Short mmCIF file of C-alpha atoms and ligand atoms in Angstrom, two decimals:
data_model
loop_
_atom_site.label_atom_id
_atom_site.label_comp_id
_atom_site.label_asym_id
_atom_site.label_seq_id
_atom_site.Cartn_x
_atom_site.Cartn_y
_atom_site.Cartn_z
CA MET A 1 100.07 83.65 123.31
CA ALA A 2 102.22 86.75 123.79
CA ASN A 3 100.68 90.05 122.70
CA LYS A 4 103.41 92.64 122.92
CA TYR A 5 104.80 93.48 119.51
CA PHE A 6 101.78 93.06 117.24
CA PRO A 7 98.81 94.41 119.23
CA GLU A 8 96.80 95.03 116.03
CA VAL A 9 96.49 91.27 115.65
CA LYS A 10 94.94 89.78 118.75
CA GLU A 11 94.12 86.27 117.58
CA PRO A 12 95.73 83.87 115.12
CA ILE A 13 94.75 84.86 111.58
CA PRO A 14 91.51 82.97 110.81
CA TYR A 15 90.43 81.39 107.54
CA GLU A 16 87.24 83.12 106.40
CA GLY A 17 86.88 82.04 102.78
CA LYS A 18 87.14 83.95 99.53
CA ASP A 19 84.19 86.27 100.12
CA SER A 20 85.60 87.67 103.35
CA LYS A 21 86.53 91.35 103.34
CA ASN A 22 88.58 91.08 106.52
CA PRO A 23 92.16 92.08 105.57
CA LEU A 24 93.47 90.05 108.51
CA ALA A 25 91.93 86.76 107.37
CA PHE A 26 92.93 84.07 104.92
CA LYS A 27 90.72 83.78 101.86
CA TYR A 28 92.19 80.49 100.56
CA TYR A 29 94.69 79.14 103.06
CA ASN A 30 92.76 76.81 105.34
CA LYS A 31 95.47 74.88 107.11
CA ASP A 32 93.49 71.74 107.98
CA GLN A 33 91.64 71.48 104.67
CA VAL A 34 92.61 68.25 102.93
CA VAL A 35 93.83 68.69 99.35
CA GLY A 36 94.84 65.58 97.43
CA GLY A 37 94.95 63.47 100.60
CA GLN A 38 97.00 65.87 102.75
CA THR A 39 96.31 69.00 104.74
CA MET A 40 97.17 72.33 103.19
CA SER A 41 99.68 73.06 105.93
CA SER A 42 101.57 69.81 105.31
CA ARG A 43 101.54 70.34 101.56
CA LEU A 44 102.73 73.95 101.71
CA ARG A 45 105.04 73.94 104.75
CA PHE A 46 105.29 77.74 104.93
CA ALA A 47 108.24 79.38 106.65
CA VAL A 48 108.95 82.99 107.65
CA ALA A 49 112.40 84.41 106.83
CA TYR A 50 113.89 85.96 109.96
CA TRP A 51 116.13 88.40 108.09
CA HIS A 52 113.50 90.16 105.99
CA THR A 53 110.70 90.15 108.51
CA PHE A 54 112.47 91.03 111.74
CA MET A 55 115.90 92.33 110.75
CA ASN A 56 115.06 94.54 107.79
CA PHE A 57 114.42 98.10 108.84
CA GLY A 58 113.62 99.67 105.52
CA SER A 59 116.95 101.19 104.59
CA ASP A 60 118.19 101.13 101.02
CA VAL A 61 121.29 102.43 99.24
CA PHE A 62 119.73 105.89 99.08
CA GLY A 63 118.11 106.19 102.47
CA LEU A 64 118.00 105.46 106.16
CA PRO A 65 115.76 102.92 107.91
CA SER A 66 112.08 103.76 107.55
CA PHE A 67 110.70 101.17 110.01
CA ASN A 68 110.63 101.87 113.70
CA ARG A 69 110.48 98.43 115.32
CA LEU A 70 109.70 98.08 119.00
CA TRP A 71 111.83 94.93 119.23
CA ARG A 72 115.02 96.85 118.37
CA LYS A 73 114.92 99.40 121.19
CA SER A 74 117.35 97.95 123.77
CA SER A 75 120.94 99.16 123.66
CA ASP A 76 122.22 95.77 124.85
CA PRO A 77 122.84 93.47 121.85
CA ILE A 78 121.70 90.25 123.54
CA THR A 79 118.57 91.84 125.03
CA ARG A 80 117.81 93.26 121.58
CA ALA A 81 118.30 89.83 119.98
CA LYS A 82 116.01 88.22 122.58
CA ASP A 83 113.33 90.88 122.13
CA THR A 84 113.54 90.31 118.39
CA MET A 85 113.14 86.58 118.88
CA GLU A 86 110.11 87.08 121.12
CA ALA A 87 108.58 89.32 118.47
CA ALA A 88 109.34 86.64 115.87
CA PHE A 89 107.61 83.86 117.79
CA GLU A 90 104.61 86.09 118.53
CA PHE A 91 104.42 86.72 114.77
CA PHE A 92 104.75 83.02 113.82
CA GLN A 93 101.99 82.05 116.23
CA LYS A 94 99.63 84.80 115.16
CA LEU A 95 100.23 84.11 111.49
CA GLY A 96 99.78 80.37 112.03
CA VAL A 97 102.94 79.13 110.29
CA GLU A 98 104.85 76.13 111.53
CA TYR A 99 108.35 77.01 110.32
CA TYR A 100 110.98 79.72 110.22
CA CYS A 101 114.46 80.11 108.68
CA PHE A 102 117.47 82.14 109.80
CA HIS A 103 121.09 83.10 109.20
CA ASP A 104 123.33 82.85 112.28
CA ARG A 105 123.75 86.65 112.29
CA ASP A 106 119.98 87.27 112.15
CA ILE A 107 119.30 85.58 115.46
CA SER A 108 122.54 86.40 117.18
CA PRO A 109 124.82 89.46 117.05
CA ALA A 110 128.51 89.34 116.20
CA GLY A 111 130.69 90.00 119.25
CA GLU A 112 134.05 91.70 119.65
CA SER A 113 135.94 88.42 119.24
CA TYR A 114 135.40 85.02 117.67
CA THR A 115 134.71 83.52 121.10
CA GLU A 116 132.16 86.16 122.01
CA THR A 117 130.36 85.66 118.67
CA LYS A 118 130.24 81.91 119.31
CA GLU A 119 128.91 82.41 122.84
CA ASN A 120 126.24 84.79 121.58
CA LEU A 121 125.09 82.15 119.13
CA GLU A 122 124.94 79.52 121.86
CA THR A 123 122.90 81.86 124.06
CA MET A 124 120.44 82.60 121.29
CA VAL A 125 120.14 78.94 120.26
CA GLY A 126 119.26 78.13 123.86
CA PHE A 127 116.61 80.86 123.83
CA ALA A 128 115.22 79.68 120.47
CA LYS A 129 115.01 76.15 121.82
CA GLU A 130 112.80 77.30 124.70
CA LEU A 131 110.53 79.31 122.41
CA GLN A 132 110.28 76.41 119.94
CA SER A 133 109.25 74.01 122.67
CA ASP A 134 106.73 76.50 124.15
CA THR A 135 105.06 77.12 120.79
CA GLY A 136 105.66 74.00 118.67
CA ILE A 137 107.19 76.20 115.91
CA LYS A 138 109.99 74.41 114.03
CA LEU A 139 113.11 75.34 112.12
CA LEU A 140 112.88 74.67 108.39
CA TRP A 141 116.50 75.60 107.79
CA GLY A 142 119.44 77.47 109.16
CA THR A 143 122.33 79.02 107.29
CA ALA A 144 125.43 81.13 107.88
CA ASN A 145 125.78 84.73 106.79
CA LEU A 146 129.02 84.54 104.79
CA PHE A 147 128.47 87.79 102.93
CA GLY A 148 127.89 90.67 105.39
CA ASP A 149 131.24 90.86 107.18
CA PRO A 150 133.82 92.85 105.16
CA ILE A 151 136.32 89.98 105.51
CA TYR A 152 134.12 88.11 103.01
CA SER A 153 134.18 90.89 100.42
CA GLN A 154 136.44 88.76 98.17
CA GLY A 155 134.61 85.51 98.87
CA ALA A 156 134.22 83.16 101.83
CA ALA A 157 134.95 79.59 100.66
CA THR A 158 136.40 81.08 97.47
CA SER A 159 138.43 83.81 99.15
CA PRO A 160 142.00 84.15 97.88
CA ASN A 161 142.99 84.25 101.56
CA ALA A 162 143.14 80.87 103.36
CA HIS A 163 142.64 82.51 106.77
CA VAL A 164 139.32 83.92 105.57
CA MET A 165 138.28 80.50 104.24
CA ALA A 166 139.11 78.97 107.63
CA ASN A 167 137.02 81.64 109.35
CA ALA A 168 134.10 80.83 107.07
CA ALA A 169 134.55 77.13 107.78
CA ALA A 170 134.42 77.72 111.54
CA GLN A 171 131.31 79.86 111.10
CA VAL A 172 129.58 77.19 109.01
CA LYS A 173 130.49 74.51 111.54
CA ASN A 174 128.80 76.54 114.26
CA ALA A 175 125.77 77.31 112.11
CA ILE A 176 125.28 73.62 111.20
CA GLU A 177 125.59 72.75 114.87
CA ALA A 178 123.02 75.43 115.79
CA THR A 179 120.65 74.10 113.11
CA TYR A 180 121.12 70.54 114.36
CA GLU A 181 120.57 71.62 117.96
CA LEU A 182 117.28 73.27 117.00
CA GLY A 183 116.03 70.26 115.03
CA GLY A 184 116.40 72.08 111.69
CA GLU A 185 115.09 69.95 108.83
CA ASN A 186 117.55 71.34 106.27
CA TYR A 187 120.67 73.47 106.06
CA VAL A 188 121.16 75.98 103.22
CA PHE A 189 124.27 77.15 101.41
CA TRP A 190 123.78 80.31 99.41
CA GLY A 191 127.10 81.38 97.92
CA GLY A 192 126.64 85.07 98.64
CA ARG A 193 130.16 86.17 97.75
CA GLU A 194 131.23 82.98 95.98
CA GLY A 195 131.89 84.41 92.56
CA TYR A 196 134.01 87.08 90.97
CA ASP A 197 133.86 90.61 89.61
CA THR A 198 136.88 90.55 87.30
CA LEU A 199 138.83 87.75 85.68
CA LEU A 200 141.93 89.92 85.90
CA ASN A 201 142.45 88.82 89.51
CA THR A 202 140.61 85.49 89.48
CA ASP A 203 141.56 81.84 88.99
CA ILE A 204 138.17 80.17 88.41
CA ARG A 205 139.38 76.58 88.66
CA ARG A 206 141.10 77.23 91.97
CA GLU A 207 138.02 78.95 93.38
CA GLN A 208 135.74 76.12 92.25
CA GLU A 209 138.05 73.60 93.90
CA GLN A 210 138.00 75.64 97.10
CA MET A 211 134.22 75.76 97.06
CA ALA A 212 134.03 72.00 96.52
CA ARG A 213 136.51 71.40 99.33
CA PHE A 214 134.48 73.65 101.62
CA LEU A 215 131.27 71.75 100.86
CA ASN A 216 133.08 68.44 101.32
CA MET A 217 134.25 69.49 104.77
CA ALA A 218 130.64 70.44 105.61
CA VAL A 219 129.44 66.99 104.47
CA ASP A 220 132.11 65.31 106.61
CA TYR A 221 131.06 67.33 109.63
CA LYS A 222 127.37 66.62 109.04
CA GLN A 223 128.10 62.91 108.98
CA LYS A 224 130.30 63.12 112.02
CA ILE A 225 127.60 64.73 114.20
CA ASN A 226 124.90 62.62 112.54
CA PHE A 227 122.83 65.61 111.40
CA LYS A 228 120.02 64.14 109.34
CA GLY A 229 118.78 67.37 107.78
CA GLN A 230 119.00 67.87 104.01
CA PHE A 231 121.85 70.05 102.67
CA LEU A 232 120.57 72.51 100.08
CA ILE A 233 122.32 74.86 97.66
CA GLU A 234 120.49 78.00 96.58
CA PRO A 235 121.46 79.12 93.06
CA LYS A 236 121.66 82.81 92.15
CA PRO A 237 123.31 84.30 89.07
CA CYS A 238 124.56 87.73 90.12
CA GLU A 239 124.29 90.17 93.01
CA PRO A 240 126.41 90.59 95.01
CA THR A 241 129.18 89.46 92.64
CA LYS A 242 128.91 89.85 88.89
CA HIS A 243 129.37 86.13 88.20
CA GLN A 244 128.27 83.69 90.89
CA TYR A 245 129.50 80.11 90.70
CA ASP A 246 126.03 78.72 91.56
CA SER A 247 124.33 80.81 88.91
CA ASP A 248 121.30 78.64 88.19
CA ALA A 249 119.93 75.13 88.76
CA ALA A 250 121.68 73.49 85.80
CA THR A 251 125.04 75.10 86.59
CA THR A 252 124.81 74.07 90.22
CA LEU A 253 123.88 70.49 89.33
CA TYR A 254 126.87 70.33 87.01
CA PHE A 255 129.16 71.66 89.74
CA LEU A 256 127.87 69.10 92.25
CA LYS A 257 128.41 66.27 89.76
CA GLU A 258 131.85 67.47 88.72
CA PHE A 259 133.04 67.45 92.32
CA ASP A 260 131.23 64.26 93.46
CA LEU A 261 128.93 66.11 95.83
CA ILE A 262 125.67 65.36 94.07
CA ASP A 263 124.47 62.68 96.52
CA HIS A 264 124.71 65.04 99.47
CA PHE A 265 122.77 68.03 98.17
CA LYS A 266 119.47 69.16 96.77
CA LEU A 267 118.54 72.63 95.52
CA ASN A 268 116.63 75.47 97.13
CA ILE A 269 115.07 77.36 94.22
CA GLU A 270 114.20 81.04 94.65
CA ALA A 271 111.74 82.69 92.27
CA ASN A 272 113.55 86.03 92.05
CA HIS A 273 116.91 84.34 91.44
CA ALA A 274 115.36 82.52 88.49
CA THR A 275 114.23 85.78 86.93
CA LEU A 276 117.66 87.32 87.54
CA ALA A 277 119.10 84.33 85.64
CA GLY A 278 116.99 85.43 82.65
CA SER A 279 114.78 82.43 83.26
CA SER A 280 111.49 81.70 84.96
CA PHE A 281 110.64 80.34 88.38
CA GLU A 282 108.92 77.32 86.86
CA HIS A 283 111.87 76.58 84.57
CA GLU A 284 114.28 76.46 87.50
CA LEU A 285 111.88 74.34 89.54
CA ALA A 286 111.39 71.98 86.59
CA VAL A 287 115.14 71.60 85.95
CA ALA A 288 115.79 70.81 89.62
CA SER A 289 112.82 68.45 89.79
CA ALA A 290 113.77 66.61 86.59
CA ALA A 291 117.11 65.80 88.23
CA GLY A 292 115.35 64.59 91.39
CA LYS A 293 116.94 67.51 93.23
CA LEU A 294 114.17 69.98 94.05
CA GLY A 295 114.46 70.17 97.83
CA SER A 296 112.94 73.46 98.91
CA VAL A 297 111.71 76.83 97.65
CA ASP A 298 112.34 80.47 98.49
CA ALA A 299 108.94 81.88 97.63
CA ASN A 300 109.11 85.47 96.45
CA ARG A 301 109.05 87.37 93.16
CA GLY A 302 111.06 89.99 91.35
CA ASP A 303 109.99 92.91 89.22
CA TYR A 304 110.56 92.56 85.49
CA LEU A 305 111.38 96.27 85.25
CA LEU A 306 114.01 96.18 87.97
CA GLY A 307 117.19 94.20 87.51
CA TRP A 308 117.88 93.21 91.10
CA ASP A 309 116.63 90.90 93.85
CA THR A 310 113.59 92.95 94.92
CA ASP A 311 112.35 90.05 97.09
CA GLN A 312 108.67 90.92 96.88
CA PHE A 313 105.94 88.73 98.27
CA PRO A 314 104.48 86.32 95.72
CA THR A 315 101.04 87.35 94.47
CA ASP A 316 100.89 86.00 90.92
CA VAL A 317 98.49 83.06 90.89
CA TYR A 318 99.71 81.80 87.50
CA SER A 319 103.20 81.55 88.88
CA THR A 320 102.14 79.80 92.10
CA THR A 321 99.96 77.39 90.08
CA LEU A 322 102.82 76.40 87.79
CA ALA A 323 105.10 76.03 90.80
CA MET A 324 102.61 73.86 92.67
CA LEU A 325 102.09 71.68 89.59
CA ILE A 326 105.80 70.84 89.61
CA ILE A 327 105.90 70.36 93.38
CA LEU A 328 102.80 68.12 93.45
CA ASN A 329 103.94 66.13 90.44
CA GLN A 330 107.16 65.22 92.25
CA GLY A 331 105.19 64.21 95.35
CA GLY A 332 105.92 67.31 97.48
CA LEU A 333 109.06 68.90 98.86
CA GLY A 334 109.93 66.24 101.45
CA SER A 335 111.73 67.99 104.30
CA GLY A 336 111.70 71.29 102.36
CA GLY A 337 109.05 73.98 102.36
CA LEU A 338 107.98 77.35 101.01
CA ASN A 339 110.08 79.99 102.72
CA PHE A 340 108.99 83.59 102.18
CA ASP A 341 112.37 85.07 101.33
CA ALA A 342 110.51 88.34 100.81
CA LYS A 343 110.30 91.77 102.36
CA VAL A 344 107.70 94.49 102.59
CA ARG A 345 108.42 97.64 100.59
CA ARG A 346 110.27 100.47 102.31
CA SER A 347 107.09 102.52 102.35
CA SER A 348 105.11 99.76 104.12
CA THR A 349 106.22 100.94 107.51
CA ASP A 350 103.85 99.36 110.04
CA PRO A 351 104.33 95.99 111.76
CA VAL A 352 100.83 95.02 110.58
CA ASP A 353 102.09 95.30 106.98
CA LEU A 354 104.15 92.18 107.71
CA PHE A 355 100.87 90.33 108.27
CA TYR A 356 99.24 91.62 105.07
CA ALA A 357 102.34 90.58 103.13
CA HIS A 358 102.46 87.03 104.47
CA ILE A 359 98.69 86.55 104.25
CA GLY A 360 98.86 87.53 100.56
CA GLY A 361 101.76 85.16 99.88
CA MET A 362 100.12 82.26 101.71
CA ASP A 363 96.81 82.79 99.95
CA ALA A 364 98.55 83.00 96.56
CA PHE A 365 100.22 79.62 97.16
CA ALA A 366 97.07 78.07 98.64
CA ARG A 367 95.21 79.07 95.46
CA GLY A 368 98.06 77.68 93.37
CA LEU A 369 97.79 74.42 95.33
CA LEU A 370 94.01 74.15 94.90
CA ILE A 371 94.21 74.87 91.17
CA ALA A 372 97.18 72.56 90.55
CA ASP A 373 95.52 69.76 92.48
CA LYS A 374 92.40 70.06 90.31
CA ILE A 375 94.45 70.12 87.11
CA ILE A 376 96.30 66.98 88.18
CA GLU A 377 93.11 65.24 89.27
CA ASP A 378 91.40 65.93 85.94
CA LYS A 379 94.43 64.53 84.08
CA ILE A 380 93.71 66.62 80.95
CA LEU A 381 97.15 68.19 80.76
CA SER A 382 99.01 65.02 81.71
CA GLU A 383 97.09 62.99 79.12
CA LEU A 384 97.98 65.51 76.42
CA VAL A 385 101.65 65.39 77.42
CA ASN A 386 101.68 61.58 77.50
CA GLU A 387 100.03 61.47 74.10
CA ARG A 388 102.65 63.88 72.73
CA TYR A 389 105.46 61.42 73.46
CA SER A 390 103.48 58.25 72.69
CA SER A 391 105.58 57.35 69.64
CA PHE A 392 108.27 56.31 72.13
CA ASN A 393 106.04 53.76 73.83
CA SER A 394 106.31 51.18 71.07
CA GLY A 395 107.87 50.55 67.66
CA ILE A 396 111.02 52.37 66.66
CA GLY A 397 110.78 54.89 69.54
CA LYS A 398 110.87 52.11 72.11
CA LYS A 399 113.78 50.45 70.29
CA ILE A 400 115.80 53.71 70.33
CA MET A 401 115.33 54.35 74.00
CA SER A 402 115.91 50.75 75.04
CA LYS A 403 119.22 50.80 73.16
CA GLN A 404 118.21 48.10 70.67
CA VAL A 405 119.16 50.27 67.70
CA GLY A 406 121.90 52.76 66.80
CA LEU A 407 122.59 55.25 64.02
CA GLU A 408 123.17 52.61 61.34
CA ASP A 409 119.98 50.70 62.14
CA LEU A 410 118.03 53.93 62.08
CA GLU A 411 119.51 54.89 58.77
CA MET A 412 118.33 51.54 57.40
CA TRP A 413 114.91 51.89 59.00
CA ILE A 414 114.26 55.41 57.72
CA ARG A 415 114.78 54.31 54.09
CA GLY A 416 111.59 52.31 54.05
CA GLU A 417 109.48 54.99 55.79
CA ASP A 418 107.46 57.98 54.60
CA LYS A 419 108.39 61.46 55.86
CA PRO A 420 107.49 61.89 59.57
CA VAL A 421 104.12 63.50 60.25
CA LEU A 422 104.16 65.87 63.22
CA LYS A 423 101.09 66.45 65.33
CA SER A 424 100.21 69.96 66.55
CA GLY A 425 101.81 71.01 69.86
CA ARG A 426 98.50 72.71 70.80
CA GLN A 427 100.10 75.48 72.87
CA GLU A 428 97.13 77.86 72.63
CA LEU A 429 94.65 75.13 73.52
CA LEU A 430 96.76 74.25 76.56
CA GLU A 431 96.93 77.89 77.60
CA ASN A 432 93.13 78.07 77.35
CA ILE A 433 92.81 74.94 79.45
CA LEU A 434 95.11 76.40 82.09
CA ASN A 435 93.10 79.62 82.09
CA SER A 436 89.87 77.69 82.58
CA TYR A 437 91.23 76.39 85.90
CA ILE A 438 92.53 79.69 87.31
CA PHE A 439 90.02 81.19 89.69
C1 XLS B 501 119.83 86.19 98.78
C2 XLS B 501 119.39 84.88 99.23
C3 XLS B 501 119.49 84.64 100.72
C4 XLS B 501 119.39 83.17 101.02
C5 XLS B 501 119.89 82.77 102.35
O1 XLS B 501 119.53 86.64 97.70
O2 XLS B 501 118.09 84.67 98.77
O3 XLS B 501 118.51 85.35 101.40
O4 XLS B 501 118.09 82.70 100.87
O5 XLS B 501 121.20 83.14 102.56
NI1 NI B 502 116.86 83.08 99.28
NI1 NI B 503 117.45 86.08 97.16
#
């Protein structure tokens, strides 16, 4: 195992149990421990986000980069990209994760021309392939950065300029191909600039049709090259544009149905995007899951006092428990996983802080998994929920849902009945039960 960029961490992070005081050890995440018939690593499928962990240098709108990363020293763009990738694989191995995720521009620099950019990507995909086969680390998903380049400032697929849309299409084609080449298990579409800031210059219907056409072309291409990975859309309500077309899970599902794309996509739900949508992580997960469309998760958190995508590492065990309940109840994430779309704070300047951050996130989800598994095994919550809807299992409830009766029959039926008697919803009891499981 290479030991160049993270000398503070000499060995893969060990599991030492909850009483350990070693800051570079897992307290709950024990990758081979079997939980509910499967190992923790196969249940959680953690991934590291290339952009935040290796390509974020601590700048913000008020200040310059605060991180001084050894892997960004070379003045040659390709050497710098290769050094970064070596640092990334050293990090993945030392952390003990099996997956990573990237945007095309994270792993490979833009060149002077379209051709040079494409060649750079091919070079870096070749390099990634070698490192993947040396280490056994896999690609959870790839995506294209369709938001950084100024040509996308008025949208990529939804740009008012057809030349820009064509450029985005070519970029997505290459990014899907790169993902396919690297055995990526999914491909993500996050509509970074697909939205609008003012209706005064915007034709919503036209832009929605363009977005649908764009996604359709991607589906055609996927089928043509026989890429078996899952296509995912990642909803987000605002930032960078004021109104994003994929603003939340329900809106995105509607869009996919409206344009006949629903069979080709699932959703990638991000915690912080849910809170920006004025909702909760578990609500967005539950909406996606109820539609059979929860495909993957961007595991992070926001800050309720700050109105933007702060992309912090997840630490709230209540939140991870509720998330894992939904994930376990739908039988896992399939080819998806838990991608830490999260960054260390600007003041956390040392490379070792990247380890503390990921260890905390992985432990928070491992705890969530252990707690959720116990809750499911004990069946207390599920029995209470089943009981709550039991009037639909027989009698008039069953007749309504099996379409044996309509409004007129029900009007007849209700005449002979007493007033309905409602049972308590028992919210406080349920909250106490949940609390009794959190450790
Ligand atoms: C931005 C998104 C982005 C996607 C991938 O808010 O979370 O990072 O996950 O393009
Ligand atoms: Ni994300
Ligand atoms: Ni985000």
